[in-house]
mmCIF file of C-alpha atoms in Angstrom:
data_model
loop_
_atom_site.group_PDB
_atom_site.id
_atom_site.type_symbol
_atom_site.label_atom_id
_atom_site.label_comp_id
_atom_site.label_asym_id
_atom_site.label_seq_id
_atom_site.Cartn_x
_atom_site.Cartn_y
_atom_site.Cartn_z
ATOM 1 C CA UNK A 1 51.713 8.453 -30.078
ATOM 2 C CA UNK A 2 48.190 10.041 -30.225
ATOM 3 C CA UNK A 3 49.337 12.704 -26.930
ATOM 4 C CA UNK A 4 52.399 13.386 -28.901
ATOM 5 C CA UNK A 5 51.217 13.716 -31.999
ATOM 6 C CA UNK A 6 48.335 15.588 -30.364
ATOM 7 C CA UNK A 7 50.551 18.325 -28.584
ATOM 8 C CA UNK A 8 53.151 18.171 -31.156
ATOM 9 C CA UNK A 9 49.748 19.853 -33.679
ATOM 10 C CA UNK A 10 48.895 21.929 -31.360
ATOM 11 C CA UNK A 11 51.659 23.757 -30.615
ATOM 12 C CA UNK A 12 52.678 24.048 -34.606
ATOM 13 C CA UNK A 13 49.350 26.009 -34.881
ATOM 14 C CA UNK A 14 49.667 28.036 -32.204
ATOM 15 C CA UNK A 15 52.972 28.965 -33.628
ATOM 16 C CA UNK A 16 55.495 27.816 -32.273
ATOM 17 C CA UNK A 17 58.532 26.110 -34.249
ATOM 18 C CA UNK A 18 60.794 23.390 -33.924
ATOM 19 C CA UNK A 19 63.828 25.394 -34.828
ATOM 20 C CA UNK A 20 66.390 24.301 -32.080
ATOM 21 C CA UNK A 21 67.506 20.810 -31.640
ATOM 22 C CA UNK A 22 67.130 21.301 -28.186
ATOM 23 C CA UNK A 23 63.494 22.428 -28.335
ATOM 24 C CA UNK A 24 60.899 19.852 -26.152
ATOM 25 C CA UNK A 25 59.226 20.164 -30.254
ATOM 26 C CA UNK A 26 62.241 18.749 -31.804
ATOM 27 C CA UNK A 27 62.573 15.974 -29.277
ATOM 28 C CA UNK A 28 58.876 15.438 -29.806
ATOM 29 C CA UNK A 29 59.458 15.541 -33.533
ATOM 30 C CA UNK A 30 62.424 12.921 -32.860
ATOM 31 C CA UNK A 31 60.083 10.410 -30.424
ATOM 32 C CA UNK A 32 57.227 10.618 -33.170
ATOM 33 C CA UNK A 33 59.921 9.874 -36.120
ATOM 34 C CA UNK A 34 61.695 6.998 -34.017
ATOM 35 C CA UNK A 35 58.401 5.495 -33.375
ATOM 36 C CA UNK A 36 56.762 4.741 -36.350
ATOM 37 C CA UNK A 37 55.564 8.337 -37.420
ATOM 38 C CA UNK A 38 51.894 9.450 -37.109
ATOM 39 C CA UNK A 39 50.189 7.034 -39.212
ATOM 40 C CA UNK A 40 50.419 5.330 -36.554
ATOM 41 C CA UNK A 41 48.568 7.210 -34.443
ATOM 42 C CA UNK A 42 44.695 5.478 -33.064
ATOM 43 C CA UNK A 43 41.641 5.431 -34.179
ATOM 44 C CA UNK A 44 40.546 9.014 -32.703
ATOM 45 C CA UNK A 45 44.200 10.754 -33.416
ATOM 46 C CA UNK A 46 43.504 9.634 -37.100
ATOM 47 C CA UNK A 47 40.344 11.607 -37.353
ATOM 48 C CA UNK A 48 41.734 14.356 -35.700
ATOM 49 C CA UNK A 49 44.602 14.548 -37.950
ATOM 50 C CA UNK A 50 42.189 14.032 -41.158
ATOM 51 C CA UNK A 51 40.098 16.890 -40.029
ATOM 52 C CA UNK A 52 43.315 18.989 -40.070
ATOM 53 C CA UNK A 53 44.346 17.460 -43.162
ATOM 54 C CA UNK A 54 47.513 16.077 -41.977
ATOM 55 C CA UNK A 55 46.149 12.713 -42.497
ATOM 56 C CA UNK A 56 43.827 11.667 -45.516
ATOM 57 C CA UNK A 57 40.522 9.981 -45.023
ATOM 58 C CA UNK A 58 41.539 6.863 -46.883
ATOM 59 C CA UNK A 59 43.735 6.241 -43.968
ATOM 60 C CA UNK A 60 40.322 5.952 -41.760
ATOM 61 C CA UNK A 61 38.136 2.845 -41.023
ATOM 62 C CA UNK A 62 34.623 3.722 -41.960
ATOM 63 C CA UNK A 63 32.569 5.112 -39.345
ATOM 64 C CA UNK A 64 29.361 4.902 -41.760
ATOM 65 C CA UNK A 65 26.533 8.025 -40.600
ATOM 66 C CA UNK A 66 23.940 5.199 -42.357
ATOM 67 C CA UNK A 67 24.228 3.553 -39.110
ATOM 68 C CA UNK A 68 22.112 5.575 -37.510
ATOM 69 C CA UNK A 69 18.724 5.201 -39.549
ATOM 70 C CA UNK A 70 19.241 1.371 -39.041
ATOM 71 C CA UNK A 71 16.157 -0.479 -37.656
ATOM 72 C CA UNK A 72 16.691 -0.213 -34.020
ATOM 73 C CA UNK A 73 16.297 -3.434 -33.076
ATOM 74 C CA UNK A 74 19.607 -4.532 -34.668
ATOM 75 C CA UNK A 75 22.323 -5.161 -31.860
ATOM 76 C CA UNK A 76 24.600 -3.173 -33.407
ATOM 77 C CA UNK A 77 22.638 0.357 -33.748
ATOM 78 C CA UNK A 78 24.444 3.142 -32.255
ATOM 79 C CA UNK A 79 21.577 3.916 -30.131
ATOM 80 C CA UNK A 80 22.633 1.228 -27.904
ATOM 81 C CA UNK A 81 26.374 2.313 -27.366
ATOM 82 C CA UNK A 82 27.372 3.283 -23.687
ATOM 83 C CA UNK A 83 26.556 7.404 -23.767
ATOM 84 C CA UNK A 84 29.886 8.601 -24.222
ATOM 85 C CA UNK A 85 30.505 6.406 -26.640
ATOM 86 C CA UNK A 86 27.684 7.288 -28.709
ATOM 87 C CA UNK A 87 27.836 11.169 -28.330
ATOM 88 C CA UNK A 88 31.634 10.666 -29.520
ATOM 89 C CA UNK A 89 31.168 8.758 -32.258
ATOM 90 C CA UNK A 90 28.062 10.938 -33.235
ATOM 91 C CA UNK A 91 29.829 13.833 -34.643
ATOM 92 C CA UNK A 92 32.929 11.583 -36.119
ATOM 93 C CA UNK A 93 30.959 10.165 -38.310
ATOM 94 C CA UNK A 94 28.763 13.699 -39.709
ATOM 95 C CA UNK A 95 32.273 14.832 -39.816
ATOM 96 C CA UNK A 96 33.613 11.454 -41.599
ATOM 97 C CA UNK A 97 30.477 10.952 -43.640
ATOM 98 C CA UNK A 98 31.505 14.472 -44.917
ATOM 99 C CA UNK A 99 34.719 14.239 -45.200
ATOM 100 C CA UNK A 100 35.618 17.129 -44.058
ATOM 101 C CA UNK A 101 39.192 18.964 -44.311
ATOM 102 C CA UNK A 102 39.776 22.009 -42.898
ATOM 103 C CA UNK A 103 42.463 24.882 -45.018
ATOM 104 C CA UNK A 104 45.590 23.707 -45.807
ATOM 105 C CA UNK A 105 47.720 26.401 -44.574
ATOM 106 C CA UNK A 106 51.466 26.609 -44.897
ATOM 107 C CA UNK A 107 51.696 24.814 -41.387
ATOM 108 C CA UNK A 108 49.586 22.422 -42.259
ATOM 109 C CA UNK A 109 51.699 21.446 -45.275
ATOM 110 C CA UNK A 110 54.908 21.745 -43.208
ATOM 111 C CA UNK A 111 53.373 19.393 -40.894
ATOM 112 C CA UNK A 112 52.590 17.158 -43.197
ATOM 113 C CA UNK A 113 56.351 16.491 -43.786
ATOM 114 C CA UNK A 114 57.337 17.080 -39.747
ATOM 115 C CA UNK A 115 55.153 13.876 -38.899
ATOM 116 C CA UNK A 116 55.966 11.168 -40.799
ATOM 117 C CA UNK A 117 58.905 8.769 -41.880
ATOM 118 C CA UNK A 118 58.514 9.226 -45.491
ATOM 119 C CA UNK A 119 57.091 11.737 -47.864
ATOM 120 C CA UNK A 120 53.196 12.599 -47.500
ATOM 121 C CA UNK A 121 52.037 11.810 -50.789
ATOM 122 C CA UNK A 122 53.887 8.235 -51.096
ATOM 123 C CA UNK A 123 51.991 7.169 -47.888
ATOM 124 C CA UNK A 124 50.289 3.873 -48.373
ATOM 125 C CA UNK A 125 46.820 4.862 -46.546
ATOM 126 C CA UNK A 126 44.959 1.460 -47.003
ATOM 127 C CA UNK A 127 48.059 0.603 -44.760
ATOM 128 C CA UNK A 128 47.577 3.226 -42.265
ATOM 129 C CA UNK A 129 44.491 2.290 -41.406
ATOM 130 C CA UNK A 130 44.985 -0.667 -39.188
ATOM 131 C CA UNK A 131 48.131 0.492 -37.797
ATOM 132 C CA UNK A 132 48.461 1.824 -34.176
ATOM 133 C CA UNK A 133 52.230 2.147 -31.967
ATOM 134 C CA UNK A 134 52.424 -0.526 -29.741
ATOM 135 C CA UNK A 135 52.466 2.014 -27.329
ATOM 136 C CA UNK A 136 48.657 3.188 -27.775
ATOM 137 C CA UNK A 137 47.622 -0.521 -28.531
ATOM 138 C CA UNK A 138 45.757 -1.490 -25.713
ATOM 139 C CA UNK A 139 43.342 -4.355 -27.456
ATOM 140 C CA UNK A 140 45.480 -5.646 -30.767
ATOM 141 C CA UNK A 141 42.811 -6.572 -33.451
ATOM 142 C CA UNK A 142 43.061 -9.957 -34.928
ATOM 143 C CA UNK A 143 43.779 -10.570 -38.549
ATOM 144 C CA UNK A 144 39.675 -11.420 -39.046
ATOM 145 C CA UNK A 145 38.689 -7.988 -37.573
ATOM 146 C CA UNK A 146 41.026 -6.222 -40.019
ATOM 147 C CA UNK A 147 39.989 -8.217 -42.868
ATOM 148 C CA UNK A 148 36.112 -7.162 -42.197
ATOM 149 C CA UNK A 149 37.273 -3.501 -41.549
ATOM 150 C CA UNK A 150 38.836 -3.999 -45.037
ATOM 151 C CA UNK A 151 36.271 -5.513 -47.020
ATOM 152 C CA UNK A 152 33.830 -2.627 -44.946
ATOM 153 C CA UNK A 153 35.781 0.026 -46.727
ATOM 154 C CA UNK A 154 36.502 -1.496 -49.806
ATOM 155 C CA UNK A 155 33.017 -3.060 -50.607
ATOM 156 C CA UNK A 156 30.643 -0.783 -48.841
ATOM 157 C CA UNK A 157 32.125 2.753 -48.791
ATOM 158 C CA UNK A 158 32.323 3.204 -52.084
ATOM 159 C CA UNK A 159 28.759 1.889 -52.797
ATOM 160 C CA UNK A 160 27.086 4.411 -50.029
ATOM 161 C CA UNK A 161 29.347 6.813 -51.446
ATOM 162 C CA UNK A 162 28.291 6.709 -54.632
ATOM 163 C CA UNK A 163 25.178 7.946 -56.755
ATOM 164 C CA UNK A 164 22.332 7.145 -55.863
ATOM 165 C CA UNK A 165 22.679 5.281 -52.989
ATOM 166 C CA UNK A 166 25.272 8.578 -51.467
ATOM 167 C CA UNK A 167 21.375 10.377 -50.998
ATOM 168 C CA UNK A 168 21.108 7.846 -47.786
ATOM 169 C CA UNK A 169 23.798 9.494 -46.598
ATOM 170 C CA UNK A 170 23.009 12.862 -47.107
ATOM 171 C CA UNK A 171 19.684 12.106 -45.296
ATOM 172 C CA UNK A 172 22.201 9.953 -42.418
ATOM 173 C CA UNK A 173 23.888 13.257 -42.228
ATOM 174 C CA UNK A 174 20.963 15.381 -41.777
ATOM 175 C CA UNK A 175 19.811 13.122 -38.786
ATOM 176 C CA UNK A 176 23.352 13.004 -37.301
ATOM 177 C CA UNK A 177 23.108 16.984 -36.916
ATOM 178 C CA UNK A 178 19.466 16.242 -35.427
ATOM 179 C CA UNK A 179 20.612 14.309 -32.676
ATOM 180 C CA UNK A 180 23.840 17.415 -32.238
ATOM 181 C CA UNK A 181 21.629 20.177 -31.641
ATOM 182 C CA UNK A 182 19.421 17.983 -29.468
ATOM 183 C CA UNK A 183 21.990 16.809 -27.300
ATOM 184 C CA UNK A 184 23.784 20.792 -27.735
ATOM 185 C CA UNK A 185 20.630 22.241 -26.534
ATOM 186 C CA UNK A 186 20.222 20.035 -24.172
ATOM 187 C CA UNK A 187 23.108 20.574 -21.940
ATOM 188 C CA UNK A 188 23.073 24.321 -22.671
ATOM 189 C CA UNK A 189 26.011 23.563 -24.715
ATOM 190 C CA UNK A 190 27.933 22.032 -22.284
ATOM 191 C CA UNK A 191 27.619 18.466 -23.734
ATOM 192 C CA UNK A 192 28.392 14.928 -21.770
ATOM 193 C CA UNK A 193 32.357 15.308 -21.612
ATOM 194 C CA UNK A 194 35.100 17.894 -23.281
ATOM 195 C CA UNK A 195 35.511 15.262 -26.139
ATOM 196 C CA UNK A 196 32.231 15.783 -27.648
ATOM 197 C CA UNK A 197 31.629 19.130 -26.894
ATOM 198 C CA UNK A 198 34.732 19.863 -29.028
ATOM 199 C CA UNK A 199 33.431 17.913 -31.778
ATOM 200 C CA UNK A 200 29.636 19.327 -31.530
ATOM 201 C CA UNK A 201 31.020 22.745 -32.131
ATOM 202 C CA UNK A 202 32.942 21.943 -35.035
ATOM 203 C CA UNK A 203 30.419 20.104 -36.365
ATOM 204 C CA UNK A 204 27.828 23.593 -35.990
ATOM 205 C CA UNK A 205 30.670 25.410 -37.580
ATOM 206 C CA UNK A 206 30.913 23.100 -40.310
ATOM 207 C CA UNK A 207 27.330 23.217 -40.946
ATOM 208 C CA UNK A 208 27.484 27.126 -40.673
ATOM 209 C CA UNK A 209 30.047 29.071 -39.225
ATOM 210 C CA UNK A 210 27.967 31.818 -38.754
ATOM 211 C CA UNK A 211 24.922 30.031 -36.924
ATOM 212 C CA UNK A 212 23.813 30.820 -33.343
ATOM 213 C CA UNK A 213 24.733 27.052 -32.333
ATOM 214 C CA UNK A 214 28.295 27.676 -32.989
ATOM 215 C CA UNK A 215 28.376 31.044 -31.079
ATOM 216 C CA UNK A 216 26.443 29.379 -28.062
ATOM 217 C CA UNK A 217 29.027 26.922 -28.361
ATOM 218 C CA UNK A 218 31.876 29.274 -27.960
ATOM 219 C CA UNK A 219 30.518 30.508 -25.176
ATOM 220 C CA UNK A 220 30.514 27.647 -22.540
ATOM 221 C CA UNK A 221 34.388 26.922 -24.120
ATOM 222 C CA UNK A 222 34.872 28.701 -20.319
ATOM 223 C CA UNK A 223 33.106 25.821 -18.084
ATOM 224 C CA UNK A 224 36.039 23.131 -18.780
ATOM 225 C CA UNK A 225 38.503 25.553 -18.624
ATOM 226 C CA UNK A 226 40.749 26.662 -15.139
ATOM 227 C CA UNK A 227 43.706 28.265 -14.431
ATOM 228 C CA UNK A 228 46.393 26.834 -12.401
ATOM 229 C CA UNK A 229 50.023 27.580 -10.897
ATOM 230 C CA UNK A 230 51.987 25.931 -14.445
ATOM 231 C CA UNK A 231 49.198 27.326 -16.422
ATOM 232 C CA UNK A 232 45.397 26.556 -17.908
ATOM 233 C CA UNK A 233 44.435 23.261 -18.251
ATOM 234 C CA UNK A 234 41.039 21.516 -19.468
ATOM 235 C CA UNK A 235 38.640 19.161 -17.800
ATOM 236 C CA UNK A 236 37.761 16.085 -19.543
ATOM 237 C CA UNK A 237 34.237 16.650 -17.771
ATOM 238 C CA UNK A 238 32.597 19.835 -16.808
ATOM 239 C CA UNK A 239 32.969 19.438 -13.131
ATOM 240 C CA UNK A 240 31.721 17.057 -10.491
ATOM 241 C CA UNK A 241 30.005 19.618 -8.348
ATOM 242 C CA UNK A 242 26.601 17.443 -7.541
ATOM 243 C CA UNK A 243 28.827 14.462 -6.456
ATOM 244 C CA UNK A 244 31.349 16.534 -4.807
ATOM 245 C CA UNK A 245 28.941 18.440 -2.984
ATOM 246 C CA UNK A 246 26.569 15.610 -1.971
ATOM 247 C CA UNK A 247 29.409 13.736 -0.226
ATOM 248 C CA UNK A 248 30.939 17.339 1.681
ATOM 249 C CA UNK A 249 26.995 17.933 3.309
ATOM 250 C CA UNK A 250 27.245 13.760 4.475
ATOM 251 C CA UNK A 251 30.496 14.329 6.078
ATOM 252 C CA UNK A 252 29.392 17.388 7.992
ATOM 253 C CA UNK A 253 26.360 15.402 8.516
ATOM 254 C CA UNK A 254 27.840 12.275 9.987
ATOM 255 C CA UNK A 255 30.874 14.278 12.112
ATOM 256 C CA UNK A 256 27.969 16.482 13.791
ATOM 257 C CA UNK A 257 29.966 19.808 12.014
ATOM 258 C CA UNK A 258 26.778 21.490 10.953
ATOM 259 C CA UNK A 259 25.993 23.596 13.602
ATOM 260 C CA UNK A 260 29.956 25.148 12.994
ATOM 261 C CA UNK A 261 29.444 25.497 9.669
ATOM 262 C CA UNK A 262 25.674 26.518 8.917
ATOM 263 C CA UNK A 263 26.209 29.079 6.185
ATOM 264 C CA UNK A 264 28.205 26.590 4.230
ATOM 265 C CA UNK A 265 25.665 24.076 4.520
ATOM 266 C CA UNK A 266 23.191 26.979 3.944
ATOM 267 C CA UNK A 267 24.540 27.812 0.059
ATOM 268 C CA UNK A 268 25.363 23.557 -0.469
ATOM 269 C CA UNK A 269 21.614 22.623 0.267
ATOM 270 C CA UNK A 270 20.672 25.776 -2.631
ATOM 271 C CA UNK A 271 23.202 23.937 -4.857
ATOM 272 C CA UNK A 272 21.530 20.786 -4.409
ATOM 273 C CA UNK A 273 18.185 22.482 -4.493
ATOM 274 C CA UNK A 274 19.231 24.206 -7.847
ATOM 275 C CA UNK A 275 20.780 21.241 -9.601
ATOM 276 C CA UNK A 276 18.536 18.937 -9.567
ATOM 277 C CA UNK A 277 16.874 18.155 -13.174
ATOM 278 C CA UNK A 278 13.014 19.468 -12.453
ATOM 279 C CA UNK A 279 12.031 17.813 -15.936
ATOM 280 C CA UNK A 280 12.380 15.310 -18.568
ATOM 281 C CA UNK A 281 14.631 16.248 -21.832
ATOM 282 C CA UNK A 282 11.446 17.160 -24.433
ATOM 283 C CA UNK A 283 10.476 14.508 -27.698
ATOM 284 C CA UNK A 284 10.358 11.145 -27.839
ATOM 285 C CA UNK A 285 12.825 9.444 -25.603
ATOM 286 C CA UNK A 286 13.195 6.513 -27.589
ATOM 287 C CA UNK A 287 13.927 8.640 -30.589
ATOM 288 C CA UNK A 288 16.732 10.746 -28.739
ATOM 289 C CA UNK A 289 18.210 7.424 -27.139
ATOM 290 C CA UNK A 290 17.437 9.137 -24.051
ATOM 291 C CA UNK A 291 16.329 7.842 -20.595
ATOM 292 C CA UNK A 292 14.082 9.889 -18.081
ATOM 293 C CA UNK A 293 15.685 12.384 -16.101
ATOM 294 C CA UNK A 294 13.538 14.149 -14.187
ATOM 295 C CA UNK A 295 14.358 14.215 -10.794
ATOM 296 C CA UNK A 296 17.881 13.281 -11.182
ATOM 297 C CA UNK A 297 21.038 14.666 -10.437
ATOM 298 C CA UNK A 298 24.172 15.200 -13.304
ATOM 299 C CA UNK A 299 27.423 14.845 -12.019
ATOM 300 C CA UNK A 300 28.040 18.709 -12.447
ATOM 301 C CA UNK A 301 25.407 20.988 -12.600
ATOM 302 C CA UNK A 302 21.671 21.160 -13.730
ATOM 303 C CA UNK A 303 23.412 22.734 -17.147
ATOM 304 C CA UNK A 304 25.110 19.508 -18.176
ATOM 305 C CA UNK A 305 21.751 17.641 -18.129
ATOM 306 C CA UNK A 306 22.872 14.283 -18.233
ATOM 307 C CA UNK A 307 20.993 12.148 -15.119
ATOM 308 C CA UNK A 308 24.008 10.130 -13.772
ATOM 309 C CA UNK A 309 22.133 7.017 -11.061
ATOM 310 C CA UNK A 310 25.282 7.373 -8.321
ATOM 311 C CA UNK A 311 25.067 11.072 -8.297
ATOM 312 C CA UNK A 312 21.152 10.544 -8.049
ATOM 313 C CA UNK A 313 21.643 8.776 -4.719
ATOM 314 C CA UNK A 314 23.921 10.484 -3.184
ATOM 315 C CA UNK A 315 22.500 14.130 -3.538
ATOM 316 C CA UNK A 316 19.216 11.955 -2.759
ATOM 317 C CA UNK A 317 20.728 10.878 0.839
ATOM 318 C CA UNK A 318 22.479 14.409 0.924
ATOM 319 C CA UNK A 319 19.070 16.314 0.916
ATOM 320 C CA UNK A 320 17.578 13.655 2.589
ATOM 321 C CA UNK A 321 19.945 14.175 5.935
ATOM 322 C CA UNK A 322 19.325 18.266 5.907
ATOM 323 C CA UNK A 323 15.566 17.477 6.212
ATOM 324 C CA UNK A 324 16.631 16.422 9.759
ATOM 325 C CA UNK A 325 17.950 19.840 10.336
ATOM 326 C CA UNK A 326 15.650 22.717 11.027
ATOM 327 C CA UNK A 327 14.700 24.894 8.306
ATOM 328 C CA UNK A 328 15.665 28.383 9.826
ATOM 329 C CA UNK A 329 19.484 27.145 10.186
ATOM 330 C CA UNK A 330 19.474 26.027 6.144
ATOM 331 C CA UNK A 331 16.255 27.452 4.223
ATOM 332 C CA UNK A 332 13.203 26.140 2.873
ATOM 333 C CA UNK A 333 13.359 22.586 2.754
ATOM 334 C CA UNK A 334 13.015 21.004 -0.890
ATOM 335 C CA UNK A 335 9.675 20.107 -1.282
ATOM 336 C CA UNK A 336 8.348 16.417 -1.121
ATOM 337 C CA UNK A 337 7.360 15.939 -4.114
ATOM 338 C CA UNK A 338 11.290 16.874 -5.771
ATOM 339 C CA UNK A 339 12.222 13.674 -3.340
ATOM 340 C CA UNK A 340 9.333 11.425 -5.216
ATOM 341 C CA UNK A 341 11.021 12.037 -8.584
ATOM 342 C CA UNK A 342 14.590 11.373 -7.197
ATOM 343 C CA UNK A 343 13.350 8.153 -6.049
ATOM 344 C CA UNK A 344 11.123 6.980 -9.320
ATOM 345 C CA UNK A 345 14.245 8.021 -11.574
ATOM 346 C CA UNK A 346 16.371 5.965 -9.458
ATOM 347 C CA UNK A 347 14.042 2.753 -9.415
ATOM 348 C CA UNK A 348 13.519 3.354 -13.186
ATOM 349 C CA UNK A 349 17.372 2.171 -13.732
ATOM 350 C CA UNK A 350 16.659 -0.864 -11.187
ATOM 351 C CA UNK A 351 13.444 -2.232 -12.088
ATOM 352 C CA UNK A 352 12.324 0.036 -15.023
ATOM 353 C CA UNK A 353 8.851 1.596 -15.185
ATOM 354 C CA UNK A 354 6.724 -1.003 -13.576
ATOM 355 C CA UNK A 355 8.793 -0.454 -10.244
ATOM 356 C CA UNK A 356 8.646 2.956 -10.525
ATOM 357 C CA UNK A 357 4.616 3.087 -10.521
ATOM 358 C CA UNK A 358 4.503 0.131 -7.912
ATOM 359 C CA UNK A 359 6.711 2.371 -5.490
ATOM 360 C CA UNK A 360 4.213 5.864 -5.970
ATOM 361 C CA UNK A 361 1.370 3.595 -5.147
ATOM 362 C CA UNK A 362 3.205 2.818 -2.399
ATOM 363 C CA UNK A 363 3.200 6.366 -1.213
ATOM 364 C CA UNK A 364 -0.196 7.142 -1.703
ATOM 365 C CA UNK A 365 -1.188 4.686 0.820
ATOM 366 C CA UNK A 366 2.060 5.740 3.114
#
């Protein structure tokens, strides 16, 4: 439902229409219809959708931005979410706390009557919001979950949304679009995956679409983007080119190909040399929900910024194997010290800080 629904949207706005029975819209249309219609789409699709303003907000389970200037220590602070999961759920909830609809344009109105069983303004939203096709359900919620998610939106929304208690969230919201320019300018814009980059950029538009953050945005739209036989198509990630690369040099390492193939190892080792994170993202780590990173490798590039521990190791054992290999066949070897903070940033995510400073006094009496 949500990948239908999904490319159903898109296509609408980029104007296409479902005109002939025959059309792959019309069938879409049809599946949608047959299926439940889109309030049944999930959790994400339903945000989507409300952003549009084919879907109303009522329709949504809170995603409360007050979450965020909870005491930390509380299990349940964002802060402690898996990254992707935070960085998603970081701009949904700016965007939810605002409640933000974009214009209702004529196909936006039309698809507001293409997309569901009945008629849009008879749709029970308090409904909607625990419903999800069977075919996107891949963890049913029990009746006890969906009476908390009730009680969450019928109790506590409307308190935080109200006077004077709504100033917590306009403060939530200000530190919501903190954290998105730190994690925008961060990653040069690039941002952990596709998913959140999307959702960064309309957040910086939302906040003002005139502002430099939105332009810089639009301008790494590009990275995730490539061009193929049936078309362009989108990465969900930016590229793997540390992790890709680090495994290519250890296969021409360990099948004795280097000699052949010297200027491709040449302009690989630079990669390596180039993408490796020379320094720690800037403020208070804590604050940022940030670990170290200095030292590390991203899955991509140096751009993306985000220290990933496999990646770490194997670029680690990559550079580690062209050390072996005299410098006048592949360049200027990457200096010691580069190899230190590979190592320290990997033992930080084994045996935190006190490992990493027993390991460097380790070296100094190497």
């Amino acid at each position: 439902m949500f990948g239908t629904c999904s490319n159903y949207i898109t296509l609408r706005l980029l104007g296409e229409e479902p005109n002939d029975e025959d059309s792959p819209l019309a069938k879409w249309r049809a599946w949608i219809l047959s299926h439940g219609g889109a309030t049944l789409v999930p959790q994400w699709g339903k945000i989507w959708l409300s952003i549009l303003g084919v879907y109303d907000w009522s329709g949504n389970n809170p995603i409360f931005p007050e979450l965020w200037l909870a005491p930390k220590f509380l299990p349940f602070h964002p802060g402690k979410f898996w990254c992707l999961t935070r960085m998603v759920y970081l701009p949904m909830a700016y965007l939810y706390g605002k409640k933000f609809v974009g214009p209702i344009t004529p196909t936006i109105l039309a698809l507001r009557e293409e997309i569901y069983g009945t008629c849009y303004v008879k749709i029970d939203w308090s409904k909607a919001r625990n419903a999800c096709a069977k075919e996107d359900l891949l963890c049913p919620r029990t009746d006890m979950q969906n009476a908390v998610w009730t009680s969450l939106y019928r109790c506590v929304e409307p308190v935080l949304s109200s006077w004077p208690v709504n100033k917590l969230r306009d403060r939530a919201l200000y530190n919501l679009m903190e954290h998105i320019h730190y994690e925008d300018e961060n990653t040069q814009y690039v941002c952990i995956c596709a998913l959140n980059k999307a959702l960064n950029m309309f957040c910086c538009w939302v906040e003002n679409p005139n502002s430099n953050a939105f332009k810089h945005h639009l301008a790494r739209i590009p990275d995730f983007l490539w061009l193929s036989e049936d078309g362009m198509k989108a990465q969900v990630y930016d590229g793997c080119q540390s992790w890709e690369t680090a495994f290519i040099i250890q296969a021409f390492c360990a099948t004795d190909l280097v000699n052949e193939y010297i200027p491709t190892i040449q302009r690989a080792y630079e990669f390596m040399k180039h993408s490796q994170l020379l320094r720690n993202h800037p403020g208070d780590q804590s604050y940022w929900h940030r670990h170290r990173s200095k030292g590390s490798w991203t899955l991509s590039s140096a751009d993306n910024g985000w220290a990933v521990s496999d990646t770490t190791g194997e670029a680690l054992k990559a550079v580690l194997l062209l050390s072996n290999i005299a410098s006048n066949h592949i360049g200027d070897p990457i200096e010691r010290e580069r190899l230190h903070d590979a190592a320290d940033c990997l033992l930080s995510y084994l045996v935190g800080h006190l490992g990493c400073m027993f390991y460097r006094w380790g070296l100094l009496f190497d």
